[in-house]
Short mmCIF file of C-alpha atoms and ligand atoms in Angstrom, two decimals:
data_model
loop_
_atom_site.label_atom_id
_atom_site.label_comp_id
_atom_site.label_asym_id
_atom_site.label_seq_id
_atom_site.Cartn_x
_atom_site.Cartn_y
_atom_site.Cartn_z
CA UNK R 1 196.81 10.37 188.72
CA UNK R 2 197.13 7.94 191.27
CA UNK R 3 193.91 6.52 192.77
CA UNK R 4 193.22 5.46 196.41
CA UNK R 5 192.09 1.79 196.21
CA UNK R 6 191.42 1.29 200.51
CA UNK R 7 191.52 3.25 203.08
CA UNK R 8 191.24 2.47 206.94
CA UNK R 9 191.32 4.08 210.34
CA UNK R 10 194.15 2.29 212.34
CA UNK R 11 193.80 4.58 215.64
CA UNK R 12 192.30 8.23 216.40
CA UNK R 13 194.35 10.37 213.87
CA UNK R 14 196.01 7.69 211.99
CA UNK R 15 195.17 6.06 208.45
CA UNK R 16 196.19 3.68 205.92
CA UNK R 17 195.77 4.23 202.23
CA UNK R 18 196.54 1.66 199.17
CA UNK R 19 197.49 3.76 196.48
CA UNK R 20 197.55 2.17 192.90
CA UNK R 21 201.25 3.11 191.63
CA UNK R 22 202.29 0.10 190.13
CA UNK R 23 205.89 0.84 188.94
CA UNK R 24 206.62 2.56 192.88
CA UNK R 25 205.13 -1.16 193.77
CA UNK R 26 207.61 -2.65 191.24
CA UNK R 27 210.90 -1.47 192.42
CA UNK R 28 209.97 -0.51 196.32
CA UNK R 29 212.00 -1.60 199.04
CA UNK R 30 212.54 -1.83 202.60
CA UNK R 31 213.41 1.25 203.90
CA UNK R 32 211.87 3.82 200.78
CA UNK R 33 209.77 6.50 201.13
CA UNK R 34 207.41 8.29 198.48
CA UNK R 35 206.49 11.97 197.87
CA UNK R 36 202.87 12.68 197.63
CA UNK R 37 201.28 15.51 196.18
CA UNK R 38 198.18 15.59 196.98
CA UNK R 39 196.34 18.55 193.98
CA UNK R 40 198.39 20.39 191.50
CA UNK R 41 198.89 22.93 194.24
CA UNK R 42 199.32 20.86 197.26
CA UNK R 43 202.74 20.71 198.88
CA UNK R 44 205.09 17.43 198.66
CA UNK R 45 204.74 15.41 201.47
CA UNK R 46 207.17 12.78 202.42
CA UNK R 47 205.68 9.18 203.25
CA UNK R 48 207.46 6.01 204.53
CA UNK R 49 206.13 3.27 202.65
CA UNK R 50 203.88 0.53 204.79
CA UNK R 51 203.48 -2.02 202.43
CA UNK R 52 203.67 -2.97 198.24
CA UNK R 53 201.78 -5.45 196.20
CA UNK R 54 203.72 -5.48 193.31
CA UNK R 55 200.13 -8.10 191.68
CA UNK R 56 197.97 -5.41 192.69
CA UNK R 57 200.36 -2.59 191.91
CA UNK R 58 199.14 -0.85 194.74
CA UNK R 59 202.01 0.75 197.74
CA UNK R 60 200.20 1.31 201.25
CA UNK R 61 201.06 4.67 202.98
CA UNK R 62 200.19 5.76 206.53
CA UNK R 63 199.23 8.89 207.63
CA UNK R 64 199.44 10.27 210.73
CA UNK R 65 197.09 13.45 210.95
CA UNK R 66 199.34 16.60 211.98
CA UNK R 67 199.70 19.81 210.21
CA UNK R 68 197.63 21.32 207.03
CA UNK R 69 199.03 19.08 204.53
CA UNK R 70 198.46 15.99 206.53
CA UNK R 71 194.85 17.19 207.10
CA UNK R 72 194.32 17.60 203.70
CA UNK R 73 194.65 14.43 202.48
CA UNK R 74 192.73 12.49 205.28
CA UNK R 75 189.64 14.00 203.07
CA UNK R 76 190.63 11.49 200.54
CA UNK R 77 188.23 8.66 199.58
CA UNK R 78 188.51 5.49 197.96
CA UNK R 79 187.98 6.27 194.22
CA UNK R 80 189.96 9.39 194.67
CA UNK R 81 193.34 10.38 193.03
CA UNK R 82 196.24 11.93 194.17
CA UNK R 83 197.69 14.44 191.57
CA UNK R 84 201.72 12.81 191.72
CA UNK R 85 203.07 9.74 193.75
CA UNK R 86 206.63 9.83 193.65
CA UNK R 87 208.71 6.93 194.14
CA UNK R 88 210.41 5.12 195.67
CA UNK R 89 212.80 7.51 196.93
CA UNK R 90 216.17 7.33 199.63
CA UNK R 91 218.66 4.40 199.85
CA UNK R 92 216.96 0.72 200.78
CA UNK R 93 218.04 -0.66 204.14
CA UNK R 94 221.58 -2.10 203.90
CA UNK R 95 220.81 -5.22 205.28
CA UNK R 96 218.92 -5.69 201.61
CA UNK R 97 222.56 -5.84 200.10
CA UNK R 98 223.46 -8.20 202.70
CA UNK R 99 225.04 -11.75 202.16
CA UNK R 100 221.89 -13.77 202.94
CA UNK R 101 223.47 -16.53 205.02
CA UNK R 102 225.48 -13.64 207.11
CA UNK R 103 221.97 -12.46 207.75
CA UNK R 104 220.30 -15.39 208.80
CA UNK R 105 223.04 -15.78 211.69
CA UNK R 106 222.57 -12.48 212.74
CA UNK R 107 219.54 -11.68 215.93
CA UNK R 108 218.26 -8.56 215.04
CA UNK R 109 215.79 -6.24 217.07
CA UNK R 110 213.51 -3.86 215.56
CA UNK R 111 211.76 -0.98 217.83
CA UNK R 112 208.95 0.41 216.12
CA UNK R 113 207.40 3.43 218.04
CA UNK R 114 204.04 5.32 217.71
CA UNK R 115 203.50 5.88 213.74
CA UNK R 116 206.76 4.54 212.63
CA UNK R 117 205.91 1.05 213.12
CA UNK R 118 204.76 1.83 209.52
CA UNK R 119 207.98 1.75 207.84
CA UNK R 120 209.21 -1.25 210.34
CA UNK R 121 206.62 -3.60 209.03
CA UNK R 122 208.13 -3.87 205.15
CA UNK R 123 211.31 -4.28 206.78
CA UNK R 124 210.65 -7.43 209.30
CA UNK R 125 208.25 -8.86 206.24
CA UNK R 126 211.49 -8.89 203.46
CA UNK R 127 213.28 -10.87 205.93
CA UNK R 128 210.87 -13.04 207.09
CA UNK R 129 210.21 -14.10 203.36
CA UNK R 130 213.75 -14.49 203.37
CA UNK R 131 213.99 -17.02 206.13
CA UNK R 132 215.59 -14.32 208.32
CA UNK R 133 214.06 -14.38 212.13
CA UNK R 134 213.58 -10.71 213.98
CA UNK R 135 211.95 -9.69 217.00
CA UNK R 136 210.29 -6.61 217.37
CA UNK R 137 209.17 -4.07 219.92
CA UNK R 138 205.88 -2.12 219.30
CA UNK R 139 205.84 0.96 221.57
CA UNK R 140 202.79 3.33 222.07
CA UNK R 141 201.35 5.64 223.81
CA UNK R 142 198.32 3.87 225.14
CA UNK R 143 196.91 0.75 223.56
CA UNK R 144 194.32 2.79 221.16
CA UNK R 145 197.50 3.68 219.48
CA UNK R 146 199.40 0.29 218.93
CA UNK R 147 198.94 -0.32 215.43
CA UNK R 148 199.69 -3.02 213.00
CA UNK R 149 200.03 -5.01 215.68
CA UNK R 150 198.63 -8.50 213.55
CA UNK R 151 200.21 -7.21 210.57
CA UNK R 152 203.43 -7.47 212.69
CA UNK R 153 202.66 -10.42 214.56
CA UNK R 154 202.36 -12.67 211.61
CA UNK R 155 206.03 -11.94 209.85
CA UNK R 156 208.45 -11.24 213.57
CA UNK R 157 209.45 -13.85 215.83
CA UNK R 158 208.93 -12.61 218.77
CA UNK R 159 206.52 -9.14 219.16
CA UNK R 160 206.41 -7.40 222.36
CA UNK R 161 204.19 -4.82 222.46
CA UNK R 162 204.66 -1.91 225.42
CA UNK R 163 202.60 0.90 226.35
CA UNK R 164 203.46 3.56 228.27
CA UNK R 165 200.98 3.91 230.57
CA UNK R 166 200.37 0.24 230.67
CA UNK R 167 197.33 -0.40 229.47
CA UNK R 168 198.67 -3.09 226.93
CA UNK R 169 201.38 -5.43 227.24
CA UNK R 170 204.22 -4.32 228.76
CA UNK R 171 204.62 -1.29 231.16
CA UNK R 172 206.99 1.75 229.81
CA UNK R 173 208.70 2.91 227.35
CA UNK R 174 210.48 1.21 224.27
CA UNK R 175 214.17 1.39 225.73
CA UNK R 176 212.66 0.18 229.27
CA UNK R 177 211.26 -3.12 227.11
CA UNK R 178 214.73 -3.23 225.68
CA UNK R 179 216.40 -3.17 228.88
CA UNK R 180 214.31 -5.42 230.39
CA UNK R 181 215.09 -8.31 227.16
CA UNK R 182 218.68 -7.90 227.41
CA UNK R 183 218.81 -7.43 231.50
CA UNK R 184 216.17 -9.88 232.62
CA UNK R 185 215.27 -11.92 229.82
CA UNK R 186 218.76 -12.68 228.03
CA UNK R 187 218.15 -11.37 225.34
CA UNK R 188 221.32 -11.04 222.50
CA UNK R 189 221.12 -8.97 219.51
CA UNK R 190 223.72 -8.05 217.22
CA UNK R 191 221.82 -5.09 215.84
CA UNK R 192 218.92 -2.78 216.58
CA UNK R 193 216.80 -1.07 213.65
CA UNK R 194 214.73 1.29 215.12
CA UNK R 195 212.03 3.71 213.87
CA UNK R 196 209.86 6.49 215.55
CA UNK R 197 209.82 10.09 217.20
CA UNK R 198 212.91 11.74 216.97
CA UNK R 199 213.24 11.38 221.02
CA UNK R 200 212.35 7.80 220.92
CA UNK R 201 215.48 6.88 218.51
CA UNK R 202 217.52 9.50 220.81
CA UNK R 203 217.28 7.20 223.71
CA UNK R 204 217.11 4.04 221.80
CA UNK R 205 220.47 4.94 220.92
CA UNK R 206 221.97 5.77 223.52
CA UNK R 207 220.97 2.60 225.24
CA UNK R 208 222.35 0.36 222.82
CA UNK R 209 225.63 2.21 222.95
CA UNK R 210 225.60 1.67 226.36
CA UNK R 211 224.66 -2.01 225.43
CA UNK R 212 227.43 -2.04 223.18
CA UNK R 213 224.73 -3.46 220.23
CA UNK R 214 225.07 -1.53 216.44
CA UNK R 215 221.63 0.58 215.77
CA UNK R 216 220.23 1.89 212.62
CA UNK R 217 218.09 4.82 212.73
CA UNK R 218 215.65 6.28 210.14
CA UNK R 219 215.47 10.17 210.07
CA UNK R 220 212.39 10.33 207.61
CA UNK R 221 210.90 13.05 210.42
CA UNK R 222 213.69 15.57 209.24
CA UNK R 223 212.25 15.97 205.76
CA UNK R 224 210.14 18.43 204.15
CA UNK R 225 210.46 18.74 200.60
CA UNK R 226 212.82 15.70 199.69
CA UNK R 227 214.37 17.09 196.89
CA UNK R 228 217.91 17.32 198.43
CA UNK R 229 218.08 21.10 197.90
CA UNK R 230 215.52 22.58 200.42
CA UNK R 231 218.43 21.77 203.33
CA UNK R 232 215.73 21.02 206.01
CA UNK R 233 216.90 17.21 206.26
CA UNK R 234 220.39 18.38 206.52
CA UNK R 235 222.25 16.15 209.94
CA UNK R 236 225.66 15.36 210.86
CA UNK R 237 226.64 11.97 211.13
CA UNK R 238 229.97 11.25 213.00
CA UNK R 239 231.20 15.08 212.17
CA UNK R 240 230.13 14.54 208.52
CA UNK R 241 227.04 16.62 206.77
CA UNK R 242 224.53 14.52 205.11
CA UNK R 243 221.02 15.15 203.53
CA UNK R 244 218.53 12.31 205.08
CA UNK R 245 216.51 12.24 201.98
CA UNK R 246 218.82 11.81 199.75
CA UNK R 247 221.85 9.57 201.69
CA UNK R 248 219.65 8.43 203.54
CA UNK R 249 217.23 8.00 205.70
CA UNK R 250 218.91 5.30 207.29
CA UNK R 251 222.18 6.01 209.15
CA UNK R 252 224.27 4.65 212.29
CA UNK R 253 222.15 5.83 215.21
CA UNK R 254 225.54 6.25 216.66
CA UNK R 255 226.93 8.77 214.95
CA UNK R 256 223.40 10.49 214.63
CA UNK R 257 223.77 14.46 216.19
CA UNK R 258 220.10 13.75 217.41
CA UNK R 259 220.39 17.37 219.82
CA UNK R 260 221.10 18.94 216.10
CA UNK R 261 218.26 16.76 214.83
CA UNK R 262 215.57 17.58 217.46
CA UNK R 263 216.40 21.42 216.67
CA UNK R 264 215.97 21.36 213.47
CA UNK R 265 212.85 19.28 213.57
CA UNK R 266 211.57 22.60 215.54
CA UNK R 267 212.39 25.17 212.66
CA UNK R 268 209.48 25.00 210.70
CA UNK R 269 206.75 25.38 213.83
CA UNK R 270 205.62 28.33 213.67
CA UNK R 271 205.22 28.25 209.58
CA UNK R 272 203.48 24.92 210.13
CA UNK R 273 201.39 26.19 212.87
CA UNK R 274 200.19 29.75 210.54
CA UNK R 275 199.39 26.40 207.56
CA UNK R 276 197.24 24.76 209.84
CA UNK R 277 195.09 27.90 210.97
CA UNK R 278 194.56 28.69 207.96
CA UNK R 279 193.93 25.57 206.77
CA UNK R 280 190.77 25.71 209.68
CA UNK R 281 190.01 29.14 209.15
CA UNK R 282 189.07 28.03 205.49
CA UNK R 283 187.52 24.64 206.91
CA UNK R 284 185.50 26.86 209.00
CA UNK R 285 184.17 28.94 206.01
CA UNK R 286 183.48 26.06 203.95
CA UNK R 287 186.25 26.37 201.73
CA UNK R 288 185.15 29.13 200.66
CA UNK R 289 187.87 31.42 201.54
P1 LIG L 1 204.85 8.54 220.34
O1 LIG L 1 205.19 9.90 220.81
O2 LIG L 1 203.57 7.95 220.70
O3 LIG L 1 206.07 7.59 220.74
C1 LIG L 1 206.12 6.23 220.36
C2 LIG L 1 206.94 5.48 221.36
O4 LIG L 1 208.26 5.99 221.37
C3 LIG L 1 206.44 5.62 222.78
O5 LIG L 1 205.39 4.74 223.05
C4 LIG L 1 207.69 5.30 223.57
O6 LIG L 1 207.83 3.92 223.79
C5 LIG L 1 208.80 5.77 222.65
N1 LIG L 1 209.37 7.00 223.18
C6 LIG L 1 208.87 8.27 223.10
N2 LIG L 1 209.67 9.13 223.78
C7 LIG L 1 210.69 8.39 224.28
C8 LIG L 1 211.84 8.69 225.09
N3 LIG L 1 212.10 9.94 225.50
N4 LIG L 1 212.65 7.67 225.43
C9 LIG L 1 212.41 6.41 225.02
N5 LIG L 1 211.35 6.05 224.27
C10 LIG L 1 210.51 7.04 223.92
O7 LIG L 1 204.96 8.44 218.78
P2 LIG L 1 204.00 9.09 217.71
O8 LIG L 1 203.23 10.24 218.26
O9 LIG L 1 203.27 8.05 216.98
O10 LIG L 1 205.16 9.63 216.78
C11 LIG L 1 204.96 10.48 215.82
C12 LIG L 1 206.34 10.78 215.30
O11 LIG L 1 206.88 9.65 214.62
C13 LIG L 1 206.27 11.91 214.33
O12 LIG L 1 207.01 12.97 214.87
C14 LIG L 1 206.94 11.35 213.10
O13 LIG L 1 207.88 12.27 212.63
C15 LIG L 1 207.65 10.12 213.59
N6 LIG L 1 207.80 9.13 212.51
C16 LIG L 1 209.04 8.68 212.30
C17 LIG L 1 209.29 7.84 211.23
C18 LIG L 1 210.68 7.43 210.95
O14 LIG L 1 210.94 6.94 209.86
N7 LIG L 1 211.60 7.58 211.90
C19 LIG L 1 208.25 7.41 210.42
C20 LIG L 1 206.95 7.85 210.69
C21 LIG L 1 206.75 8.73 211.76
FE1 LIG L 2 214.70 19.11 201.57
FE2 LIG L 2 216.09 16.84 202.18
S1 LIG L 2 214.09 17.41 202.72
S2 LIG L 2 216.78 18.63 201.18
#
């Protein structure tokens, strides 16, 4: 069993939890994910990984509240256990492998957007313990959404937070806050890592290809059961078929088929949807149903 040690609202709908799971703390790194199961009949949810204290032995998850599953866990307390906590799972980022000094010459960009600024912040922290500078861009909704914002703050370079209806920092979307550093502000970057909705790394994508600036995208949001057999994950990258949970889930935003992506993100609606009424239904009785 593996018990929740803290847990804290970041913004309507979203939460952190530090699980203790200290062997996932161990060997965790940037770019990992964890299954979580929540009871011995609860589904397996994949989780990008927020943060690891390999001391404490604890691995911090975030949760974004969405469909049954998701809503099932927010009911988890500190003191509480989780039934299984498996991890870490998927290939580390590649710059991880990377020569160190190659690194450090190199001006990288992260764009973190909505809920995957989660799985950004391990990222930007490994290389700023390793001397390695970034800048990021935190994109949200509206500013009761920007989260980790300090977290962020305190291992990037330069953070520019945008909103897209303005009502914190900058004015627009993530790609118009990229534009507007490379256009206006003269910016270079030899590579963009960026992390969010589907549609978000779409159009991230496209820009920097327009840009001409190499982008890594993560396509955790394609997975359901992370096994590598359920198919659900399955993308083509440059023509080739790959599973995002297990070769990935980072890839060459490039050579991502993000219109295949997006529809396949769609198949399991209308299952999810019937799990989620039901889930309420049985809310609604109590749990008594
Ligand atoms: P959101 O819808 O609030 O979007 C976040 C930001 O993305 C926006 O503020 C905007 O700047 C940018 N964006 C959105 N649409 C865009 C477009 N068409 N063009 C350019 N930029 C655009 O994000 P949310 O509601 O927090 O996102 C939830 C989604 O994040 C879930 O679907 C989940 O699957 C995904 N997610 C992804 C990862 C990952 O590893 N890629 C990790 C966790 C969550
Ligand atoms: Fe099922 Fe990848 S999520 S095969």
């Amino acid at each position: 069993m593996y018990q929740i040690m803290k847990k804290e609202f970041l913004a309507p709908n979203i939460f952190s939890m530090h699980v203790l799971a200290p062997r996932v703390a161990k060997s965790a790194k940037p770019g990992q994910f964890v299954v979580v199961i929540a009871d011995e009949k609860g589904e397996r949810i994949p989780l990008t990984i927020c943060d690891y204290d390999e001391k404490e032995g604890t691995v911090e998850i975030v949760v974004q509240t969405m469909g049954a599953s998701t809503r099932a866990m927010a009911r988890y307390e500190v003191g509480d256990s989780f039934f299984s906590f498996l991890g870490p799972l998927g290939r580390p980022s590649e710059f991880v492998s990377e020569d160190l000094d190659v690194l450090k010459k190199k001006k990288m960009l992260f764009i973190a957007g909505g809920v995957g600024t989660a799985p950004v912040y391990p990222q930007v922290k490994w290389l700023h313990e390793k001397g390695v500078a970034v800048d990021v861009v935190l994109g949200a909704k509206t500013k009761d959404l920007v989260i980790l914002e300090d977290k962020l703050a305190s291992v990037s370079d330069n953070l520019y937070v945008a909103t897209d209806d303005g009502s914190y920092g900058f004015h627009g979307l993530v790609t118009d806050c990229l534009l507007d550093l490379v256009e206006n502000k003269n910016k270079e970057y030899d590579v963009v890592v960026a992390i969010g909705p589907m549609i978000m790394m779409k159009f991230v994508a496209l820009t920097t290809k327009k840009l001409n600036i190499p982008t890594v995208v993560s396509l955790n949001p394609l997975m359901v059961d992370a096994t590598g057999m359920c198919g659900a994950c399955r993308v083509s990258i440059g023509g080739e078929t790959k599973f995002a949970c297990v070769d990935g889930p980072e890839f060459d935003g490039h050579l991502v088929d993000f219109d295949e992506a997006l529809r396949r993100q769609t198949q399991f609606k209308l299952e999810e949807s019937e799990k989620l009424k039901a889930f309420e239904e049985c809310e609604f009785w109590g749990g008594r149903k």
